[in-house]
mmCIF file of C-alpha atoms in Angstrom:
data_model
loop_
_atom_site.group_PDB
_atom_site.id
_atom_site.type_symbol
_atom_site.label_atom_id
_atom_site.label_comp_id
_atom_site.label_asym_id
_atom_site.label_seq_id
_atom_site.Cartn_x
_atom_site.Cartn_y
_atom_site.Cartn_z
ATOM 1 C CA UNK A 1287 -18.465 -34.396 12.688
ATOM 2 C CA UNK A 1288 -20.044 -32.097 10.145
ATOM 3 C CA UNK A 1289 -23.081 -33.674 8.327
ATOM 4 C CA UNK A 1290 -22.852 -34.406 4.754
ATOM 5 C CA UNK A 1291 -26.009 -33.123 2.326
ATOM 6 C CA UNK A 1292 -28.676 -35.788 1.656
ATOM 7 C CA UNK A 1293 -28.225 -37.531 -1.572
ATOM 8 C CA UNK A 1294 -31.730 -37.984 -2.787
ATOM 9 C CA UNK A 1295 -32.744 -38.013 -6.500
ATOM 10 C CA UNK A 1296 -34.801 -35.599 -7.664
ATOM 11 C CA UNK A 1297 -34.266 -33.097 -4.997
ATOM 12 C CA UNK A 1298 -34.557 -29.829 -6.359
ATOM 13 C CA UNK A 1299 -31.689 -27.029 -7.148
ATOM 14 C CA UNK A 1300 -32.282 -25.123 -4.323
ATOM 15 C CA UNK A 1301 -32.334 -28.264 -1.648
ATOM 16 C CA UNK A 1302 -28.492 -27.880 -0.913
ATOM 17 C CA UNK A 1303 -29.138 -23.981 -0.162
ATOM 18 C CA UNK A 1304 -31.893 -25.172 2.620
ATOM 19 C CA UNK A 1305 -29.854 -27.891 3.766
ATOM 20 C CA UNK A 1306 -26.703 -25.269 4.370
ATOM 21 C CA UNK A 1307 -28.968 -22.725 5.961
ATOM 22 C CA UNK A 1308 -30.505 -25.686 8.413
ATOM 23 C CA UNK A 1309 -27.943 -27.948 8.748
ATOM 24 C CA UNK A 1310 -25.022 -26.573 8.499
ATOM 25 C CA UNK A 1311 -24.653 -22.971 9.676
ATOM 26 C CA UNK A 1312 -26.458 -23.310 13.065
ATOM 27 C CA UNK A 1313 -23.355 -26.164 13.621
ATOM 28 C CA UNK A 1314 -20.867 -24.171 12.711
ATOM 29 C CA UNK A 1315 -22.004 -21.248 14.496
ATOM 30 C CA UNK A 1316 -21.918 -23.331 17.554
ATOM 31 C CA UNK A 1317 -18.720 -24.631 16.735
ATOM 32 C CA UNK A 1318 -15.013 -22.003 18.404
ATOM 33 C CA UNK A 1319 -13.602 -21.132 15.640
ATOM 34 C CA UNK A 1320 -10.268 -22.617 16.031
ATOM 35 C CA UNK A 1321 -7.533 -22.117 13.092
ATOM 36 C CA UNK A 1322 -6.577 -26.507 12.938
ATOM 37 C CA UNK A 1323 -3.824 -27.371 11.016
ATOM 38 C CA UNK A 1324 -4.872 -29.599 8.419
ATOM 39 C CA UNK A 1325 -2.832 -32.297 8.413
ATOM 40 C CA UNK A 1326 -1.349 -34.329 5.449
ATOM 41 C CA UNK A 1327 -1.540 -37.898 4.870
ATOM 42 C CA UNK A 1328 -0.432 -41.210 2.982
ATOM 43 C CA UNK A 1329 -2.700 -44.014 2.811
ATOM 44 C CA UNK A 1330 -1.961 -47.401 2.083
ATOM 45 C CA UNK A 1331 -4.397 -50.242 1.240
ATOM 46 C CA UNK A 1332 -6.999 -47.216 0.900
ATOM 47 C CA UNK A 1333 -9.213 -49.404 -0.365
ATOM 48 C CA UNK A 1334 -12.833 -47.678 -0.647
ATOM 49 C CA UNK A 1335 -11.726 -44.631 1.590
ATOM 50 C CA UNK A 1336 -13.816 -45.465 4.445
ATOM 51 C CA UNK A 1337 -10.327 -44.584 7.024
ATOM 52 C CA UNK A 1338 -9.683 -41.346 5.060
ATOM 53 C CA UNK A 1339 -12.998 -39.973 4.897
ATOM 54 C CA UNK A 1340 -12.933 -40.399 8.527
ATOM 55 C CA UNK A 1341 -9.227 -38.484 9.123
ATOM 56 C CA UNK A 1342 -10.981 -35.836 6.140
ATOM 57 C CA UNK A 1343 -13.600 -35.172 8.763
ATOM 58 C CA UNK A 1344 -11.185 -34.234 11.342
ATOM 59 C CA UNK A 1345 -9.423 -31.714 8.750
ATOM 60 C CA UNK A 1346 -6.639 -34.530 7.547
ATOM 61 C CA UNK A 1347 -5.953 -34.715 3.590
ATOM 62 C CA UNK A 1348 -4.948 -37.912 1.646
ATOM 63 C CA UNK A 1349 -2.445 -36.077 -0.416
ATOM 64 C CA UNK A 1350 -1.376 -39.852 -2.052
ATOM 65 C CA UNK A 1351 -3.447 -43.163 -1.692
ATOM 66 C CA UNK A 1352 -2.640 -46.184 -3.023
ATOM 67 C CA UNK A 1353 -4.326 -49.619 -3.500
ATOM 68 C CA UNK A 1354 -3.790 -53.203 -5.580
ATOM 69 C CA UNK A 1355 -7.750 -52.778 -6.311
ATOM 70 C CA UNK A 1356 -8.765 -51.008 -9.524
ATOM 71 C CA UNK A 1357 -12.038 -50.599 -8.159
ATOM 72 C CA UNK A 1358 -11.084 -49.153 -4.981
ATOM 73 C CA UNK A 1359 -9.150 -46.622 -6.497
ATOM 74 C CA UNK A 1360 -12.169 -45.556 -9.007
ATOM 75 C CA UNK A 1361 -14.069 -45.385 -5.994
ATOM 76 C CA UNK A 1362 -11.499 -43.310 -3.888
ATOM 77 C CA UNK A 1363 -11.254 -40.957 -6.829
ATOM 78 C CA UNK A 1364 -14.796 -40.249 -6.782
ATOM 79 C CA UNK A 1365 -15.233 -39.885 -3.100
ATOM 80 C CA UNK A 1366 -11.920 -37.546 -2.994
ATOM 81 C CA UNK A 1367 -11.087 -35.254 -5.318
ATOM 82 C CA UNK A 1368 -8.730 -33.362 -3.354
ATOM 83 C CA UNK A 1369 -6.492 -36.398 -3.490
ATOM 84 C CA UNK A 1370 -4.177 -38.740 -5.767
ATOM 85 C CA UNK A 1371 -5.034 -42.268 -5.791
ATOM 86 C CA UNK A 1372 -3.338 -45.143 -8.291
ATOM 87 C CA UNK A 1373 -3.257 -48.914 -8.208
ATOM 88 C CA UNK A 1374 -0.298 -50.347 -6.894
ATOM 89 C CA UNK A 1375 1.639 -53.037 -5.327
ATOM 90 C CA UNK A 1376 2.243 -51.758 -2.100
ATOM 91 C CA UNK A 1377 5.700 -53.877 -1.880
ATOM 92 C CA UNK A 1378 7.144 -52.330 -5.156
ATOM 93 C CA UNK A 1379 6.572 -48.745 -3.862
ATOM 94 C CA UNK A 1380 9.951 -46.351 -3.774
ATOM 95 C CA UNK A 1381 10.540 -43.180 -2.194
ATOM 96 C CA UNK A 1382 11.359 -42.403 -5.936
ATOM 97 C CA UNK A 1383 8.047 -42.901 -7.262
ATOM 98 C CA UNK A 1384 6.032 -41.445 -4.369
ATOM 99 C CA UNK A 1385 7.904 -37.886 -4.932
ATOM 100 C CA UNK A 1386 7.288 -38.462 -8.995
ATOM 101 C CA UNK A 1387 3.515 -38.999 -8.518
ATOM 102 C CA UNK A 1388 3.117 -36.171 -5.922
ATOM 103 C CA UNK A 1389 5.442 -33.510 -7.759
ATOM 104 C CA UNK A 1390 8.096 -32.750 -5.363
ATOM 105 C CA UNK A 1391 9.361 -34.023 -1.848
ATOM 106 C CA UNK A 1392 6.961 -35.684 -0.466
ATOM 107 C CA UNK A 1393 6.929 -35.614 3.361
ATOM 108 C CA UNK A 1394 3.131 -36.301 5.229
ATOM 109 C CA UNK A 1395 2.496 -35.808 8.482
ATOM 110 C CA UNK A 1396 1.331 -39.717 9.056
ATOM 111 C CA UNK A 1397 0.159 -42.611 7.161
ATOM 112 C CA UNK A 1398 -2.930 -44.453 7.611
ATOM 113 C CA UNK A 1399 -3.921 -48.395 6.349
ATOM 114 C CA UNK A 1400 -4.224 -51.897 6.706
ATOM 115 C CA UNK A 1401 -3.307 -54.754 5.176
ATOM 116 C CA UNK A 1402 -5.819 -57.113 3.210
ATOM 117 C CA UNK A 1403 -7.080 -58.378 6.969
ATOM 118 C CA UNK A 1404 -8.243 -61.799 5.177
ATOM 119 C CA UNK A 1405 -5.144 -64.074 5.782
ATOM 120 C CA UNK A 1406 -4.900 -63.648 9.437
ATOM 121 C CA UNK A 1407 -8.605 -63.775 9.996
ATOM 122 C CA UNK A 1408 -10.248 -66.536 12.523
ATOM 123 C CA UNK A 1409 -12.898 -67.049 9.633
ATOM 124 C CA UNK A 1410 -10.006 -68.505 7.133
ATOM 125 C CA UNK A 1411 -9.987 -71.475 7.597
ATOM 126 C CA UNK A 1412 -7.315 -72.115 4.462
ATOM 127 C CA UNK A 1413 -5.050 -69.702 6.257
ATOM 128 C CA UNK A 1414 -1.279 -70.961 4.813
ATOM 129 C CA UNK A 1415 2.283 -69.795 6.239
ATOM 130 C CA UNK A 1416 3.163 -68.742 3.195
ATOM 131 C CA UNK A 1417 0.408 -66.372 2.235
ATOM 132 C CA UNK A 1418 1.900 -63.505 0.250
ATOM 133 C CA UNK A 1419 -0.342 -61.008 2.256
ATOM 134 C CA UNK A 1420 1.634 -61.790 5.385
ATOM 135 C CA UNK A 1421 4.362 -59.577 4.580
ATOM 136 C CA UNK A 1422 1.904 -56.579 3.499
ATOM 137 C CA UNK A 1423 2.891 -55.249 7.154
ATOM 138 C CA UNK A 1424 6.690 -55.645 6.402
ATOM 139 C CA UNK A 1425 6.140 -53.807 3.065
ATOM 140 C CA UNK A 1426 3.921 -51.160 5.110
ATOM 141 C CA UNK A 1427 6.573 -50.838 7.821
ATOM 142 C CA UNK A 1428 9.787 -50.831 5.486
ATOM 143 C CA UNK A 1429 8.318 -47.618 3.315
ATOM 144 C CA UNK A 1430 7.385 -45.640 6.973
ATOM 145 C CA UNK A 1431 11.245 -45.980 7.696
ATOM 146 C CA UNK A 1432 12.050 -44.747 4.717
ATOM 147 C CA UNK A 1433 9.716 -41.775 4.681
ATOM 148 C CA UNK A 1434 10.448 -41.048 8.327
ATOM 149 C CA UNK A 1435 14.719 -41.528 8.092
ATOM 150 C CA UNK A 1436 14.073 -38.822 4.987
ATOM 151 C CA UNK A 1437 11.306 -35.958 6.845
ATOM 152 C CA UNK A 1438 9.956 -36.866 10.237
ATOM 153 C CA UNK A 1439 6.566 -38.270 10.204
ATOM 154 C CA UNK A 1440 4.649 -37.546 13.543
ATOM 155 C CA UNK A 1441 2.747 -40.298 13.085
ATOM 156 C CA UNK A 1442 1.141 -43.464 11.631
ATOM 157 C CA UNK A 1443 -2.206 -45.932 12.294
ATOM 158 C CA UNK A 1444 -1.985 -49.455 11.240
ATOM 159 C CA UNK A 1445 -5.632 -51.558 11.332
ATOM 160 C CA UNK A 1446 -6.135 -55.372 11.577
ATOM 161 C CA UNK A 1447 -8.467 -58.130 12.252
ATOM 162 C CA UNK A 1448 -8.109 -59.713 15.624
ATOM 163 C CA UNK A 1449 -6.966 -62.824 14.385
ATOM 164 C CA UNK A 1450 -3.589 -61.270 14.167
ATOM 165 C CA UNK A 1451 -3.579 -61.119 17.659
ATOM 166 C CA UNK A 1452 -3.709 -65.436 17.923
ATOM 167 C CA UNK A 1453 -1.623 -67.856 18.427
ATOM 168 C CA UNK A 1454 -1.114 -69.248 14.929
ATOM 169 C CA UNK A 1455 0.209 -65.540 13.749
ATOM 170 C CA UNK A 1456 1.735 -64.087 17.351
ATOM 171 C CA UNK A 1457 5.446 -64.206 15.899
ATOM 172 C CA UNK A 1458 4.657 -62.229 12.709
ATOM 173 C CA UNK A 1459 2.564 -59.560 14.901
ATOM 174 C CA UNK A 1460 5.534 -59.083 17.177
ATOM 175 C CA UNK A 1461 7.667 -58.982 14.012
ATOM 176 C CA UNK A 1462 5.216 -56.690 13.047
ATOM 177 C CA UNK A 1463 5.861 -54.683 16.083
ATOM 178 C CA UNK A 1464 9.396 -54.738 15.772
ATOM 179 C CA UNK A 1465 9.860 -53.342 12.902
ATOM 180 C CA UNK A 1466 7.227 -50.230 12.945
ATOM 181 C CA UNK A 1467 9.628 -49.418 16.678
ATOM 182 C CA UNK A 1468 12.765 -49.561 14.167
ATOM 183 C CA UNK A 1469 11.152 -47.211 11.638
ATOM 184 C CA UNK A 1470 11.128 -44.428 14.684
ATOM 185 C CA UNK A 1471 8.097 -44.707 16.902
ATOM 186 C CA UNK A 1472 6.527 -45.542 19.623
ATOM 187 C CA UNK A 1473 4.090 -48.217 19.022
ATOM 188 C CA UNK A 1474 0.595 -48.248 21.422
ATOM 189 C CA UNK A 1475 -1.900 -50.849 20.370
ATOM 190 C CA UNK A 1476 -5.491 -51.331 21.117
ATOM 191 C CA UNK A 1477 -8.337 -53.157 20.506
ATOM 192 C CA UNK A 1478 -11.439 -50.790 19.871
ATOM 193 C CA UNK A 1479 -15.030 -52.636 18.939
ATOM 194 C CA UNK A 1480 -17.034 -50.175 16.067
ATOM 195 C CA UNK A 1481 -20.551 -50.558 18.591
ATOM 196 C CA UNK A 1482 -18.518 -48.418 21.399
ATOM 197 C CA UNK A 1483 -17.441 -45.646 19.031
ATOM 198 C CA UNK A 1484 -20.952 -44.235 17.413
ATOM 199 C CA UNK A 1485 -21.302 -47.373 14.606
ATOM 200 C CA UNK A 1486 -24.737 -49.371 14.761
ATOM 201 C CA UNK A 1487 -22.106 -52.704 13.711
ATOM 202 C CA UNK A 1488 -19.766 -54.801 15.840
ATOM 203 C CA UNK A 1489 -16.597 -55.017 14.668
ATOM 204 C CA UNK A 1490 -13.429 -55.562 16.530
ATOM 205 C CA UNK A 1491 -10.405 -55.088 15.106
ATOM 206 C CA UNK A 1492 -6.999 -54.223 16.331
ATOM 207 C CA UNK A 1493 -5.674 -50.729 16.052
ATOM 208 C CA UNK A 1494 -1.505 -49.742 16.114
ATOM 209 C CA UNK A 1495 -0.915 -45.741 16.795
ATOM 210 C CA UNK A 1496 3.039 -44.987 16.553
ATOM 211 C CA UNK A 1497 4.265 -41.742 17.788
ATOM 212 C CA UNK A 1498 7.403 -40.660 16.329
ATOM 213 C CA UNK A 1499 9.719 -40.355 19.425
ATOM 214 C CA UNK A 1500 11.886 -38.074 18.536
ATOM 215 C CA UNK A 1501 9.774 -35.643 17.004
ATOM 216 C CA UNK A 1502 7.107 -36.014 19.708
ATOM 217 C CA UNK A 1503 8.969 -37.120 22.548
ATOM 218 C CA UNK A 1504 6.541 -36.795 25.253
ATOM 219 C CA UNK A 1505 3.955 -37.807 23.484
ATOM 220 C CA UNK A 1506 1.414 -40.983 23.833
ATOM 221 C CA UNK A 1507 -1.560 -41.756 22.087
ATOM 222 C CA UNK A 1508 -4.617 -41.677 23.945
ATOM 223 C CA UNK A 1509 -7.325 -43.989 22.599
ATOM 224 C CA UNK A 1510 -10.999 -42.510 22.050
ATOM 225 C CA UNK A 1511 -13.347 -42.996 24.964
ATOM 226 C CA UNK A 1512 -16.361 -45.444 24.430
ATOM 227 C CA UNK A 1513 -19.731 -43.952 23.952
ATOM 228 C CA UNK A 1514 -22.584 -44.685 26.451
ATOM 229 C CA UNK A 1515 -25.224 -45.179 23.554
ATOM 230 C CA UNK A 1516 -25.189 -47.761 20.993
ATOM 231 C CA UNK A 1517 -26.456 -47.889 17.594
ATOM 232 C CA UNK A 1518 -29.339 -49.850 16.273
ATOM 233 C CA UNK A 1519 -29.868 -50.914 12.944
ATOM 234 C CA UNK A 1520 -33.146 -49.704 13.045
ATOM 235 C CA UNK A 1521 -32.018 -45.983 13.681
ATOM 236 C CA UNK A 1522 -30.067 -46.971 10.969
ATOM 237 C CA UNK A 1523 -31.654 -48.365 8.333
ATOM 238 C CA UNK A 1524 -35.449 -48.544 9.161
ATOM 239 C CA UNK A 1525 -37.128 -45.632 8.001
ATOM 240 C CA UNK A 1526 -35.485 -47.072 3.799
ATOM 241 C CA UNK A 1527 -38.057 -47.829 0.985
ATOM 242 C CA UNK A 1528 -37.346 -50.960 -0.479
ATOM 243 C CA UNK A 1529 -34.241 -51.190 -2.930
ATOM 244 C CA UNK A 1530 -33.937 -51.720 -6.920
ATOM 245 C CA UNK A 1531 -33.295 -56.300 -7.169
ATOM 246 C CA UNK A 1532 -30.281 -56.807 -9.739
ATOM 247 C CA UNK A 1533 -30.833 -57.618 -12.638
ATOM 248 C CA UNK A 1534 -28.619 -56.789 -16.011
ATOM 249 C CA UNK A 1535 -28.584 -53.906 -17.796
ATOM 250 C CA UNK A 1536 -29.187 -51.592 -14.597
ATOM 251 C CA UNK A 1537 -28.333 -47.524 -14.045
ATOM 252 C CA UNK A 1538 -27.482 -46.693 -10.812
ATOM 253 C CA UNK A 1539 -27.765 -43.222 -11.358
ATOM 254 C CA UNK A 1540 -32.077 -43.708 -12.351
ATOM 255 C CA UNK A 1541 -32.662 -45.642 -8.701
ATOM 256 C CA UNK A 1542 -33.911 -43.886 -5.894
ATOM 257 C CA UNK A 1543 -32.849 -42.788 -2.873
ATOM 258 C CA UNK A 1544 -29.333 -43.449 -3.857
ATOM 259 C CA UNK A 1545 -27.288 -45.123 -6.728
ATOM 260 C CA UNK A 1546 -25.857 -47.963 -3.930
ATOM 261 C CA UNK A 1547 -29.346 -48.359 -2.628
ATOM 262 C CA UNK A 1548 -29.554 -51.951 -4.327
ATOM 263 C CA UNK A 1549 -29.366 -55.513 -3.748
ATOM 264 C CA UNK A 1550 -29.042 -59.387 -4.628
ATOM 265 C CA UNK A 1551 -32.189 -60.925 -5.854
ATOM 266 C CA UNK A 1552 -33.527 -63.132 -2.594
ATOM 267 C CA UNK A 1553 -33.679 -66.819 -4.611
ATOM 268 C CA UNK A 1554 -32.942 -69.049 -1.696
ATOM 269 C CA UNK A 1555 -36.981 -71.006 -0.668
ATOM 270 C CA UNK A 1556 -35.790 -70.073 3.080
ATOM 271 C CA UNK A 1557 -36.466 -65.945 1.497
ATOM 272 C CA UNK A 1558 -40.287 -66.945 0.599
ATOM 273 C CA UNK A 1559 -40.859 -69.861 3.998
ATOM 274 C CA UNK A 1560 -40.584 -66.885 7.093
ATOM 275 C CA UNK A 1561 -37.758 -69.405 8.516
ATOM 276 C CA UNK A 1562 -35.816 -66.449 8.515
ATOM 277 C CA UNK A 1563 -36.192 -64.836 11.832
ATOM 278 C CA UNK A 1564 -34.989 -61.770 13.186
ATOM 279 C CA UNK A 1565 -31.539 -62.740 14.961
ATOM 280 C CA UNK A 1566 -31.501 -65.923 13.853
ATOM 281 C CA UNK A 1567 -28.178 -67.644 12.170
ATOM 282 C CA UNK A 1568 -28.493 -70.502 9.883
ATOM 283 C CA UNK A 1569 -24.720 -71.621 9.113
ATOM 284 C CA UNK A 1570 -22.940 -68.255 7.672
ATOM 285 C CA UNK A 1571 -24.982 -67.304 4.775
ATOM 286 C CA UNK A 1572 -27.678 -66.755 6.398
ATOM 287 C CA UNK A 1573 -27.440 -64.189 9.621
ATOM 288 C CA UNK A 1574 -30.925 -62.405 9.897
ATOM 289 C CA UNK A 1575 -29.888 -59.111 11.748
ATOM 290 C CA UNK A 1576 -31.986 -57.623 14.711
ATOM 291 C CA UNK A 1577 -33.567 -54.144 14.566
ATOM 292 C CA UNK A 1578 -32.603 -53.005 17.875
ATOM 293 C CA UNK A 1579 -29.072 -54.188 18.574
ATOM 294 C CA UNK A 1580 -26.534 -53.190 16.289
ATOM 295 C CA UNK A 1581 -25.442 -55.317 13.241
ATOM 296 C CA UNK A 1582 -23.074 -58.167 12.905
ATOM 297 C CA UNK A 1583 -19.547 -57.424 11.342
ATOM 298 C CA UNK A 1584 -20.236 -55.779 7.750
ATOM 299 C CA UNK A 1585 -17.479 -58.726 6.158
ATOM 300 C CA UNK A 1586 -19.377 -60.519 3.642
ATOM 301 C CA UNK A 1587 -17.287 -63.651 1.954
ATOM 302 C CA UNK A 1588 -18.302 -65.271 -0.811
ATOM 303 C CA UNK A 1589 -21.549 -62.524 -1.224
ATOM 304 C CA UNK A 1590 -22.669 -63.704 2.392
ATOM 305 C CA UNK A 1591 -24.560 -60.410 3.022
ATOM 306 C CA UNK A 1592 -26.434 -60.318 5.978
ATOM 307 C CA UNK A 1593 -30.498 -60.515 5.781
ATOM 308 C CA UNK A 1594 -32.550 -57.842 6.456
ATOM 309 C CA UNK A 1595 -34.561 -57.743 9.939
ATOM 310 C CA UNK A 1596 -37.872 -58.698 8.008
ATOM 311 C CA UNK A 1597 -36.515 -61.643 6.407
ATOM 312 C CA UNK A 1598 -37.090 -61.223 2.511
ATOM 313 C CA UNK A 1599 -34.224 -60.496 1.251
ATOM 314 C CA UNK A 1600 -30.539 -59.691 1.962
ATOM 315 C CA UNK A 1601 -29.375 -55.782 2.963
ATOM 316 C CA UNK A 1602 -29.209 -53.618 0.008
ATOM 317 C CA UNK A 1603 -25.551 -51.956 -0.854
ATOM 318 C CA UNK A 1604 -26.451 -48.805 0.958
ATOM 319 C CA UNK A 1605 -27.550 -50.113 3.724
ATOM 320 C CA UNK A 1606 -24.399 -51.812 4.639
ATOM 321 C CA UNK A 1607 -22.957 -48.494 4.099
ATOM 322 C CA UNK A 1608 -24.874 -46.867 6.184
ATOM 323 C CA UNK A 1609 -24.005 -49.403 8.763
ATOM 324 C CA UNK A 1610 -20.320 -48.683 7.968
ATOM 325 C CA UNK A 1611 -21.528 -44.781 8.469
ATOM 326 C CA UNK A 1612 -20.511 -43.842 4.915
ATOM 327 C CA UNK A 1613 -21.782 -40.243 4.550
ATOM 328 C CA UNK A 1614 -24.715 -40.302 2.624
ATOM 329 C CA UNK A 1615 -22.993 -38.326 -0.303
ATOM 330 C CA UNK A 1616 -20.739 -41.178 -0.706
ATOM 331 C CA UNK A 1617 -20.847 -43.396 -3.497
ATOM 332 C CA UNK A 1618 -19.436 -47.035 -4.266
ATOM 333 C CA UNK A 1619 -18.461 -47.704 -8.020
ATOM 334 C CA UNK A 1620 -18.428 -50.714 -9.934
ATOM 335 C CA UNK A 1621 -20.391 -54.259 -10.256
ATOM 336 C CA UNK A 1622 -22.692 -55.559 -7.378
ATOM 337 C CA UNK A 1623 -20.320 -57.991 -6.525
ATOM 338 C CA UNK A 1624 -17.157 -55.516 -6.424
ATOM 339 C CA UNK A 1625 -19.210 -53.163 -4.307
ATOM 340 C CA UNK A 1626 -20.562 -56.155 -1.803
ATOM 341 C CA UNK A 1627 -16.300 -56.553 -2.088
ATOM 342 C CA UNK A 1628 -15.358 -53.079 -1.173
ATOM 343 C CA UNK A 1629 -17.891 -52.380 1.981
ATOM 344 C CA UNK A 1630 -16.738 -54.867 3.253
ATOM 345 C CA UNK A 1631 -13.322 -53.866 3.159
ATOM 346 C CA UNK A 1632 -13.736 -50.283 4.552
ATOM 347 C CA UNK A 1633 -13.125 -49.116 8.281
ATOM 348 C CA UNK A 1634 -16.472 -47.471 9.433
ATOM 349 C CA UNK A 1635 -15.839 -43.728 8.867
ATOM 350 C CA UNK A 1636 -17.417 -42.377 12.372
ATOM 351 C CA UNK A 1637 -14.415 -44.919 14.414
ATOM 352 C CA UNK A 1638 -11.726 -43.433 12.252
ATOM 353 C CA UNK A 1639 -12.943 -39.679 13.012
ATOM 354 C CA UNK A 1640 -12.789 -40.427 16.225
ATOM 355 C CA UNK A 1641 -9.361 -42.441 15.928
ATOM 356 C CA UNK A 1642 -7.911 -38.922 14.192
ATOM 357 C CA UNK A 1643 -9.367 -36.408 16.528
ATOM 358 C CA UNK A 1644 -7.356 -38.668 19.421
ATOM 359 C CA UNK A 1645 -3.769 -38.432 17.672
ATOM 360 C CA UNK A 1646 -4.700 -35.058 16.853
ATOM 361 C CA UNK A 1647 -5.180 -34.299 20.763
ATOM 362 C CA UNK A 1648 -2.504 -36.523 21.753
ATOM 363 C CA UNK A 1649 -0.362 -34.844 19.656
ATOM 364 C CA UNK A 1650 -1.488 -31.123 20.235
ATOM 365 C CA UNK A 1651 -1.675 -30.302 16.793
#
């Protein structure tokens, strides 16, 4: 995956010319030059882009991108100008309005989401049967069969929490299943952790690939393979200056390092006592990360964001992005809290790169 330019204030005007002439050229030098297809997309539940920047890296484009979350879209936007994104209900979407937003006929080559993972997750414990987000994966597979009964569709990638996979929610996942095979495909499923795939984080979650059949009949998707090495967070995140502490009336774009690079104001006595060890869990809200094993799921409820290896104070913004493997180009908009909201949300960009490159080859295209 090509690196992205550094995204330090200050840096002068000719920083990007170095970086291109360092970085970049000797890479792509190395690099066959092969003539890829780029390939088009529609993403659903894009939330902050964290799956598309991943399929962008492996020459996929978001051509539409939609999301319930005003500040997931305003943060899409500014991530990816090459593509549309608006808020929507993903459940009122129509064929109809998909071709008005996008100009034409519009006919991807896959489509890429998941559904708000929180009602099926283990760590709900007010999980209800009737949820409204339980038939986000009905509403995802009804509009695939509609797309792919108009212009084939070669493929799609559905993410989830594992909890899916449980007892309590096994009907709806075969459901699930059921009705993504009736939309055309071939459904393969897999569980793939983050800490195998390049990500200093664990994070299980459960990954759907459909091939369309008939447009790929002898075709299967071929999962990535692990990776020997795992991640630290101090690889990560050790070599960081301290971030900016909240406080109101803040610019982002005056901090340094980077306009994400800040964090909650440490107010809790167990900040100031050194109780807070490195590893250590006390209850949920307070998980003290170690340096060299990767970090615990980035999924931080109620502002639960995990404490720094030192103990002082909680991970800035950018650090949990980093441990998501945001490029470090990549901005988050919007309050603290919305931004604490939307890295959580994201799937860590270096897994999805390497979930595209493996449709890609299983594919052939």
């Amino acid at each position: 995956m090509t690196k992205s330019p550094p995204f330090i204030k200050g840096q002068k005007d000719n920083s990007v010319k170095k970086w291109v002439q360092k970085e970049l050229l000797p890479e792509l030098l190395a690099k066959p030059q092969l003539q890829e297809k780029q390939l088009t997309l529609l993403s659903l539940f894009c939330g902050p882009g964290g799956l598309d920047q991943g399929f962008k890296d492996a020459n996929f484009l978001t051509e539409l991108a939609f999301d319930i979350d005003q500040e997931a879209v305003n943060t899409f936007r500014a991530n990816h100008l090459a593509s549309r994104a608006y808020v929507r209900d993903i459940t009122q979407l129509s064929l109809n309005e998909l071709d008005n937003l996008y100009g034409g006929i519009f006919s991807p080559d896959g489509v890429i989401g998941g559904p708000p993972c929180q009602s099926f997750s283990f760590s709900n414990v007010h999980q209800s049967d009737d949820d409204p987000r339980h038939k986000l994966p009905e509403s995802y597979a009804a509009l695939l069969k509609r797309l792919n009964e108009r212009h084939p569709l070669s493929f799609f990638l559905f993410e989830n929490v594992l909890g899916l996979l449980g007892k309590k929610h096994k009907y709806k996942y075969e459901l699930f299943k059921k009705l993504f095979q009736e939309a055309g495909f071939t459904i393969y499923e897999q569980t793939l952790d983050a800490k195998n795939y390049g990500v200093p984080q664990e994070r299980p979650r459960i990954f759907i690939v459909g091939i369309n059949y008939r447009k790929h009949p002898n075709k299967k998707w071929v999962p990535p393979q692990p990776e020997n090495v795992v991640k630290t967070v101090r690889e990560t995140i050790g070599n960081l200056p301290e971030p900016v502490y909240f406080k109101k009336g803040l610019n982002p774009d005056e901090f340094p390092i980077h306009p994400n690079h800040w964090c909650l104001v440490p107010k809790s006595d167990k900040f100031k006592s050194g109780n807070l060890k490195e590893g250590q869990m006390i209850g949920r809200s307070f998980r003290t990360l170690w340096w060299d094993k990767p970090s615990w799921t980035v999924a931080y409820g109620h502002r639960e964001v995990h404490v720094h290896p030192n103990g002082h104070r909680r991970l800035s913004i950018y650090e949990a992005m980093l441990l998501q493997t945001f490029p470090e180009n990549y901005r988050l908009t919007g309050t603290l809290s919305a931004q604490i909201r939307l890295v959580s949300e994201a799937v860590p960009v270096i897994l999805a790169w390497r979930i595209a490159q493996s449709i890609r080859e299983s594919l052939g295209i």
